[in-house]
Tab-separated table of C-alpha atoms in Angstrom:
chain	number	residue	atom	x	y	z
X	243	MET	CA	33.640	-2.154	2.927
X	244	SER	CA	31.165	-3.202	0.111
X	245	VAL	CA	31.686	-1.000	-3.080
X	246	ALA	CA	27.984	-1.728	-3.833
X	247	VAL	CA	25.497	1.673	-4.385
X	248	PRO	CA	23.549	1.456	-1.298
X	249	THR	CA	20.487	2.651	-2.634
X	250	GLY	CA	20.617	-0.549	-5.202
X	251	THR	CA	21.531	-2.618	-2.361
X	252	ILE	CA	18.043	-1.571	-0.696
X	253	ALA	CA	16.124	-2.140	-3.769
X	254	ARG	CA	17.662	-5.446	-4.510
X	255	TRP	CA	17.229	-6.655	-0.959
X	256	LEU	CA	13.529	-5.635	-0.535
X	257	TYR	CA	12.620	-7.157	-3.885
X	258	SER	CA	14.519	-10.545	-3.033
X	259	THR	CA	13.132	-10.474	0.397
X	260	LEU	CA	9.447	-9.888	-0.664
X	261	SER	CA	9.628	-12.357	-3.830
X	262	GLY	CA	11.450	-14.969	-1.884
X	263	ASP	CA	8.748	-15.251	0.174
X	264	PRO	CA	6.311	-18.064	-0.754
X	265	THR	CA	3.722	-16.756	1.662
X	266	LEU	CA	3.808	-13.679	0.189
X	267	GLN	CA	3.705	-14.912	-3.284
X	268	GLY	CA	0.790	-17.035	-2.595
X	269	LEU	CA	-1.298	-13.943	-1.251
X	270	LEU	CA	-0.280	-11.909	-4.309
X	271	GLY	CA	-1.249	-14.779	-6.870
X	272	GLY	CA	1.778	-14.537	-8.655
X	273	ALA	CA	5.160	-16.449	-9.231
X	274	PRO	CA	8.442	-15.675	-10.546
X	275	PRO	CA	9.017	-13.957	-12.826
X	276	ALA	CA	5.156	-12.519	-12.700
X	277	THR	CA	5.879	-11.829	-8.952
X	278	ARG	CA	3.614	-8.700	-8.678
X	279	ILE	CA	6.092	-6.825	-6.977
X	280	TYR	CA	7.485	-3.543	-8.475
X	281	GLU	CA	9.756	-0.694	-8.019
X	282	ARG	CA	8.187	2.724	-8.288
X	283	VAL	CA	5.311	2.213	-10.576
X	284	MET	CA	3.110	-0.724	-11.923
X	285	PRO	CA	4.278	-1.477	-15.541
X	286	GLU	CA	2.235	-0.802	-18.452
X	287	GLY	CA	-0.219	-3.496	-19.305
X	288	ALA	CA	-0.166	-4.764	-16.018
X	289	ALA	CA	-3.842	-5.458	-14.814
X	290	SER	CA	-3.711	-8.164	-11.927
X	291	TYR	CA	-3.985	-7.049	-8.521
X	292	PRO	CA	-3.263	-6.893	-5.524
X	293	VAL	CA	0.387	-5.519	-6.090
X	294	VAL	CA	3.278	-4.643	-3.718
X	295	ILE	CA	5.148	-1.283	-4.737
X	296	PHE	CA	8.155	-0.107	-3.154
X	297	ALA	CA	9.925	3.225	-4.000
X	298	HIS	CA	13.108	5.195	-2.352
X	299	GLN	CA	11.925	8.579	-0.771
X	300	ALA	CA	14.975	10.052	0.516
X	301	ASP	CA	18.496	9.434	1.886
X	302	ALA	CA	21.337	10.776	3.607
X	303	ASP	CA	25.113	9.655	3.953
X	304	VAL	CA	26.073	8.721	7.444
X	305	ARG	CA	29.683	10.372	8.219
X	306	PRO	CA	30.489	10.331	11.776
X	307	ALA	CA	33.159	12.951	12.256
X	308	GLY	CA	32.381	14.263	8.827
X	309	LYS	CA	34.774	12.408	6.339
X	310	GLN	CA	34.364	8.619	5.899
X	311	PHE	CA	31.261	7.279	4.436
X	312	VAL	CA	29.966	4.611	6.912
X	313	MET	CA	26.240	3.886	5.408
X	314	VAL	CA	23.146	5.170	3.966
X	315	ASP	CA	20.165	6.358	6.035
X	316	ALA	CA	17.182	5.979	3.590
X	317	LEU	CA	13.603	6.116	3.790
X	318	TYR	CA	11.636	3.867	1.400
X	319	GLN	CA	7.792	3.592	1.204
X	320	ILE	CA	6.384	-0.118	0.391
X	321	LYS	CA	2.723	-0.336	-0.369
X	322	VAL	CA	0.345	-2.675	-1.607
X	323	VAL	CA	-2.256	-1.550	-4.195
X	324	ASP	CA	-5.656	-3.309	-4.852
X	325	LYS	CA	-9.117	-2.587	-6.177
X	326	GLU	CA	-11.399	-1.069	-3.296
X	327	GLU	CA	-13.919	-4.163	-4.007
X	328	SER	CA	-11.327	-6.813	-2.741
X	329	PHE	CA	-9.128	-4.962	-0.678
X	330	ALA	CA	-9.964	-6.129	2.809
X	331	GLU	CA	-10.054	-9.704	1.864
X	332	GLU	CA	-6.953	-9.606	-0.537
X	333	ALA	CA	-4.672	-6.627	0.305
X	334	GLU	CA	-4.751	-6.493	3.994
X	335	PRO	CA	-3.331	-9.876	4.628
X	336	VAL	CA	-0.416	-8.708	1.912
X	337	ALA	CA	0.431	-5.471	3.823
X	338	ALA	CA	0.602	-7.773	7.219
X	339	GLN	CA	3.099	-10.078	5.502
X	340	VAL	CA	4.983	-7.419	3.890
X	341	PHE	CA	5.558	-6.103	7.746
X	342	ALA	CA	6.243	-9.370	9.155
X	343	LEU	CA	9.149	-9.799	6.424
X	344	LEU	CA	10.664	-6.214	6.869
X	345	ASP	CA	9.952	-4.841	10.189
X	346	ASN	CA	13.317	-5.477	12.360
X	347	GLN	CA	14.693	-7.159	9.657
X	348	SER	CA	18.425	-7.183	8.189
X	349	GLY	CA	20.267	-9.122	5.454
X	350	ALA	CA	22.836	-9.205	2.733
X	351	ALA	CA	21.738	-8.231	-1.140
X	352	SER	CA	22.806	-10.022	-4.033
X	353	ASP	CA	25.283	-7.222	-5.037
X	354	GLY	CA	27.009	-7.726	-1.897
X	355	GLY	CA	25.641	-5.136	-0.014
X	356	LEU	CA	24.203	-5.305	3.174
X	357	VAL	CA	21.146	-3.823	4.685
X	358	LEU	CA	21.848	-3.312	8.283
X	359	TYR	CA	18.133	-2.391	9.832
X	360	CYS	CA	15.089	-1.843	8.340
X	361	GLN	CA	12.045	-0.529	10.509
X	362	ARG	CA	8.631	0.683	9.770
X	363	GLN	CA	8.251	4.415	10.881
X	364	ARG	CA	4.743	5.566	9.880
X	365	SER	CA	1.813	3.814	7.812
X	366	PHE	CA	-0.306	5.440	5.176
X	367	GLU	CA	-3.257	5.036	3.158
X	368	LEU	CA	-4.493	6.667	-0.309
X	369	ASP	CA	-7.767	6.382	-2.059
X	370	GLU	CA	-7.333	6.382	-5.876
X	371	VAL	CA	-10.025	6.583	-8.573
X	372	ASP	CA	-9.577	5.930	-12.117
X	373	GLU	CA	-12.095	5.650	-14.922
X	374	GLY	CA	-14.672	4.943	-12.190
X	375	THR	CA	-12.511	2.197	-10.464
X	376	SER	CA	-11.374	2.850	-6.923
X	377	TYR	CA	-8.179	1.760	-5.894
X	378	ARG	CA	-6.476	1.769	-2.443
X	379	HIS	CA	-2.910	2.139	-1.464
X	380	LEU	CA	-2.158	0.929	2.057
X	381	GLY	CA	1.544	1.045	2.899
X	382	ALA	CA	4.031	2.708	5.424
X	383	ILE	CA	7.580	4.264	5.300
X	384	TYR	CA	10.367	2.441	6.255
X	385	ARG	CA	13.890	3.423	7.711
X	386	ILE	CA	16.612	1.405	6.233
X	387	LEU	CA	20.365	1.789	6.766
X	388	ALA	CA	22.253	0.232	4.322
X	389	GLN	CA	26.235	-0.304	3.242
A	937	MET	CA	-6.975	8.714	3.755
A	938	THR	CA	-3.932	9.834	5.271
A	939	ASP	CA	-3.734	13.339	6.333
A	940	ALA	CA	-0.192	13.603	7.409
A	941	ILE	CA	3.295	11.962	6.689
A	942	VAL	CA	5.443	12.077	10.032
A	943	ILE	CA	8.826	11.600	10.013
A	944	THR	CA	11.067	10.926	13.407
A	945	SER	CA	14.702	12.011	13.896
A	946	ASP	CA	16.961	10.249	16.296
A	947	LEU	CA	18.916	13.488	16.369
A	948	LEU	CA	16.777	16.387	17.284
A	949	PRO	CA	14.603	15.243	20.455
A	950	ALA	CA	17.930	14.857	22.482
A	951	LEU	CA	19.205	17.805	21.217
A	952	LEU	CA	16.242	20.224	21.924
A	953	ALA	CA	15.656	18.679	25.224
A	954	ALA	CA	18.969	20.203	26.321
A	955	ILE	CA	17.571	23.702	25.632
A	956	PRO	CA	14.866	26.159	27.227
A	957	GLU	CA	11.331	25.511	26.059
A	958	ARG	CA	11.633	29.104	24.452
A	959	LEU	CA	14.200	28.261	22.163
A	960	GLN	CA	12.863	25.060	21.390
A	961	THR	CA	10.191	26.627	19.760
A	962	GLU	CA	12.334	28.997	17.821
A	963	VAL	CA	14.142	25.805	16.477
A	964	ILE	CA	11.175	23.918	15.736
A	965	ASP	CA	9.693	27.205	13.613
A	966	TYR	CA	13.091	27.614	11.815
A	967	GLY	CA	12.951	23.978	11.044
A	968	ALA	CA	9.791	23.949	9.278
A	969	ASP	CA	10.671	27.093	7.423
A	970	ARG	CA	13.539	25.134	5.948
A	971	VAL	CA	11.491	21.903	5.202
A	972	GLN	CA	9.303	24.377	3.044
A	973	GLN	CA	11.965	26.151	1.397
A	974	HIS	CA	13.823	22.732	0.391
A	975	ALA	CA	10.400	21.400	-0.603
A	976	VAL	CA	10.198	24.111	-3.133
A	977	GLU	CA	13.852	25.097	-4.275
A	978	HIS	CA	14.244	21.584	-5.716
A	979	MET	CA	11.282	21.807	-8.011
A	980	GLY	CA	12.320	22.469	-11.579
A	981	ASP	CA	10.249	24.578	-14.341
A	982	TYR	CA	8.260	22.697	-16.550
A	983	PRO	CA	9.030	21.632	-19.444
A	984	PRO	CA	10.499	19.315	-19.059
A	985	ALA	CA	8.428	16.825	-17.023
A	986	SER	CA	10.073	15.817	-14.018
A	987	ASP	CA	11.624	12.392	-13.311
A	988	PRO	CA	10.186	9.702	-11.754
A	989	GLY	CA	11.593	9.530	-8.283
A	990	GLY	CA	12.675	13.194	-8.249
A	991	PRO	CA	10.760	16.513	-7.098
A	992	PRO	CA	7.869	17.581	-9.140
A	993	ALA	CA	8.366	20.288	-11.812
A	994	LYS	CA	6.395	23.381	-11.431
A	995	ARG	CA	3.731	24.251	-14.324
A	996	THR	CA	1.456	26.935	-12.630
A	997	GLY	CA	3.483	27.502	-9.443
A	998	ASP	CA	-0.024	27.183	-7.766
A	999	TYR	CA	0.965	23.935	-5.719
A	1000	ALA	CA	4.517	25.057	-4.845
A	1001	ALA	CA	3.067	28.243	-3.474
A	1002	GLY	CA	0.740	25.891	-1.410
A	1003	ILE	CA	3.284	24.561	0.425
A	1004	GLN	CA	3.473	26.445	3.646
A	1005	ALA	CA	5.046	26.196	7.243
A	1006	GLN	CA	2.810	26.825	9.814
A	1007	HIS	CA	4.166	27.554	13.358
A	1008	GLY	CA	2.835	26.892	16.618
A	1009	THR	CA	0.298	24.248	15.453
A	1010	GLY	CA	0.547	22.421	19.076
A	1011	PRO	CA	2.824	22.253	21.917
A	1012	LEU	CA	6.589	22.232	20.331
A	1013	GLU	CA	5.014	21.588	16.849
A	1014	ALA	CA	5.277	22.873	13.489
A	1015	GLN	CA	4.032	21.643	10.351
A	1016	VAL	CA	4.467	21.818	6.671
A	1017	THR	CA	1.490	21.389	4.708
A	1018	ALA	CA	1.077	20.722	1.182
A	1019	PRO	CA	-2.311	20.991	-1.148
A	1020	GLY	CA	-3.935	17.919	0.068
A	1021	VAL	CA	-4.702	15.046	-2.649
A	1022	PRO	CA	-1.968	16.432	-5.088
A	1023	GLY	CA	0.704	16.541	-2.534
A	1024	LEU	CA	0.147	12.873	-1.456
A	1025	PHE	CA	-0.096	11.541	-4.783
A	1026	LEU	CA	3.171	13.380	-6.095
A	1027	GLU	CA	4.831	12.630	-2.708
A	1028	LEU	CA	3.821	8.560	-2.827
A	1029	GLY	CA	2.912	7.731	-6.260
A	1030	THR	CA	-0.078	6.417	-7.923
A	1031	ARG	CA	-0.633	3.044	-9.754
A	1032	LYS	CA	0.494	4.247	-12.776
A	1033	MET	CA	2.947	7.459	-11.792
A	1034	ALA	CA	5.974	6.815	-9.801
A	1035	PRO	CA	6.443	8.993	-6.896
A	1036	ARG	CA	7.986	12.533	-7.008
A	1037	PRO	CA	9.406	12.653	-3.462
A	1038	HIS	CA	9.744	16.341	-2.097
A	1039	LEU	CA	8.480	16.462	1.109
A	1040	VAL	CA	10.094	13.871	2.799
A	1041	PRO	CA	13.284	14.533	1.265
A	1042	ALA	CA	12.987	18.185	2.295
A	1043	THR	CA	12.643	16.832	6.008
A	1044	VAL	CA	15.764	14.846	5.809
A	1045	GLU	CA	17.604	17.359	4.152
A	1046	ALA	CA	16.481	19.887	7.038
A	1047	VAL	CA	17.763	17.539	9.940
A	1048	PRO	CA	21.190	18.540	10.116
A	1049	GLU	CA	20.468	22.062	9.314
A	1050	ILE	CA	18.388	22.511	12.495
A	1051	ALA	CA	20.837	20.624	14.572
A	1052	ALA	CA	23.528	23.188	13.043
A	1053	ALA	CA	21.596	26.121	14.096
A	1054	LEU	CA	21.174	25.235	17.727
A	1055	PRO	CA	24.366	27.066	18.685
A	1056	ARG	CA	23.187	30.169	17.004
A	1057	VAL	CA	19.851	29.818	18.758
A	1058	VAL	CA	21.467	29.236	22.137
A	1059	LEU	CA	24.481	31.461	22.046
A	1060	PRO	CA	23.285	34.714	19.631
């Protein structure tokens, strides 16, 4: 069994899966190392949209019979954020590509851990207004099993 | 704007289906109470400010007090509600603020407790 930390495995797998897809990079308008894919929050000073943000929401260890750790059962949010004015044109295709890349997928992460299962559970939308500019968040909660 | 975050469980529907409907309601109400309690109990006091990725800190206590369990919101349904926009932004974050998850983790934490409570409900 891997000794990787499962939530670290998940973050690595999410980043590599998303940043490694040329279609998504084309839609985001960035390229490594400026991928426009961030964990938890946009870095200070980042001003280009759309962006993809992923973040851990919750997890629980899976221990059948109550003892041996088998895997982690985690919930992550993955969302695309864009200015309202360009959302339909730019962000919705990004959201669709993120879904295509992640839903019902699995794979190995760079730390040796495994993502066994990734599936979208429920989508959400948020509207944010900051200094007179409207932004939209379109994303979903994904359930991810990893070890 | 999304008005609800719905978390599904593999475990609970099968367990609930095995007991009478009257008891199912009791279990669901108990589960909503546990989610509400967990959501509030993990919030620390401000200062210090909450850590990114952790539960929010209580400043005035108004937000925590506004997290409520509501029983009987539908057939075999209960809800846990939080004050609207602040709740969503705390749970899911903004462009500049990392999420402070507290409702989804509370739900995940409550699921095994609900399952463990079933024998006590069925065999009081």
